[in-house]
Coordinates of C-alpha atoms in Angstrom, one line a residue:
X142 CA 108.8 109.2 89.3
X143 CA 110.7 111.5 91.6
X144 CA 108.7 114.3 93.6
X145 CA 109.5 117.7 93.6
X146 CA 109.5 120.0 96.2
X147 CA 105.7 122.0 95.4
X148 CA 104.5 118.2 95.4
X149 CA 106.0 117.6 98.6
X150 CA 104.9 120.3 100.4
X151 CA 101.6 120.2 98.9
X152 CA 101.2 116.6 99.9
X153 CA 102.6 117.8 103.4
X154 CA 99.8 119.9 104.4
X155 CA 97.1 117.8 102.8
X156 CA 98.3 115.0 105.2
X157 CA 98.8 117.1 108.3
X158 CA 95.2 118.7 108.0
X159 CA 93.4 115.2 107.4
X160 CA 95.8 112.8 109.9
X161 CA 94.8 113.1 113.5
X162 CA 97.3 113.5 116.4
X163 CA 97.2 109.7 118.0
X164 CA 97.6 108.9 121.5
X165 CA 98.7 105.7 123.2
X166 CA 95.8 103.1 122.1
X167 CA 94.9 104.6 119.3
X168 CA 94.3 102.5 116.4
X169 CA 94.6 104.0 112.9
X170 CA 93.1 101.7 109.7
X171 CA 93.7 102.7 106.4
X172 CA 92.1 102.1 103.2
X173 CA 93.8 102.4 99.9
X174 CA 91.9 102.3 97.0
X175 CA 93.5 102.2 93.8
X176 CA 92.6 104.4 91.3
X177 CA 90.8 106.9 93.8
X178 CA 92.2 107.4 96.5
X179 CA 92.3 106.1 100.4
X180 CA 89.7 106.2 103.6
X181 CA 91.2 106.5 106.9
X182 CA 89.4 105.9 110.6
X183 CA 90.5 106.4 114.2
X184 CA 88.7 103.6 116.3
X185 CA 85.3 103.1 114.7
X186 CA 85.2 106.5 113.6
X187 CA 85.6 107.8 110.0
X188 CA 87.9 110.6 109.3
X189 CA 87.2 110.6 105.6
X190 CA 88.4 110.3 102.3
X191 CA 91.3 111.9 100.4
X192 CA 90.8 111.5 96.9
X193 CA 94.1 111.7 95.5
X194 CA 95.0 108.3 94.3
X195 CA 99.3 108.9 93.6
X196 CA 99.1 110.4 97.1
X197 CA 97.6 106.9 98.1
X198 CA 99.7 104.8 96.3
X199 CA 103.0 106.8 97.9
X200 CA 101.5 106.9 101.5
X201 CA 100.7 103.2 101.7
X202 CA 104.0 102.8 99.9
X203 CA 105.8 103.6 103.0
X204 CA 104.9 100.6 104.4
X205 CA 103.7 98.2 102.0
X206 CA 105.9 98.6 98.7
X207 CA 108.9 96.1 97.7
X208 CA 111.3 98.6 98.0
X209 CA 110.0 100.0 102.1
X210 CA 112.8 100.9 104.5
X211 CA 111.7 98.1 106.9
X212 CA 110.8 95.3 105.1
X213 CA 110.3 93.2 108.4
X214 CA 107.7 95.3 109.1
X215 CA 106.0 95.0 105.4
X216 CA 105.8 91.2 106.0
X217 CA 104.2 91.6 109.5
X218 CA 101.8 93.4 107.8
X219 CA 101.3 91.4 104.7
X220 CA 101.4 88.1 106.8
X221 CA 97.1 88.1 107.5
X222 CA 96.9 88.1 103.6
X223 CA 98.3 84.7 103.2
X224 CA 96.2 83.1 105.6
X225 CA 93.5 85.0 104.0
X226 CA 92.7 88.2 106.3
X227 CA 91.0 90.8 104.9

């Protein structure tokens, strides 16, 4: 399904009020959960939930979906899940 542009920008602002500038050594984890949505912290420290689970599925998509722009980057990523990494 294709976004349109109210989606887009809507999406836009949700993102840019919940996702923290990062510095150099910051580390970012991200949680999707299907269905509901996706948890995000900076270090040990929760930033919270966003509870809209297409937004989710299209944000982690950037990275982890089939059809990514840089699927040698997917497959770093994926590569802890088949030596069974959390």
């Amino acid at each position: 399904r294709t976004m349109d542009d109210q989606q887009a920008l809507r999406w836009t602002s949700q993102l840019a009020q919940w996702l923290p500038d990062v510095q150099p050594g910051d580390r970012l984890t991200g949680q999707y959960l299907p269905g509901q949505g996706m948890r995000l912290w900076r270090g040990d420290q929760p930033l919270g939930m966003l509870s809209d689970p297409e937004l989710a599925r299209h944000f982690f998509g950037i990275w982890l979906s089939a059809q990514t722009s840089d699927p040698r980057l997917r497959s770093a990523l994926l590569a802890g899940l088949d030596k069974g990494a959390p």
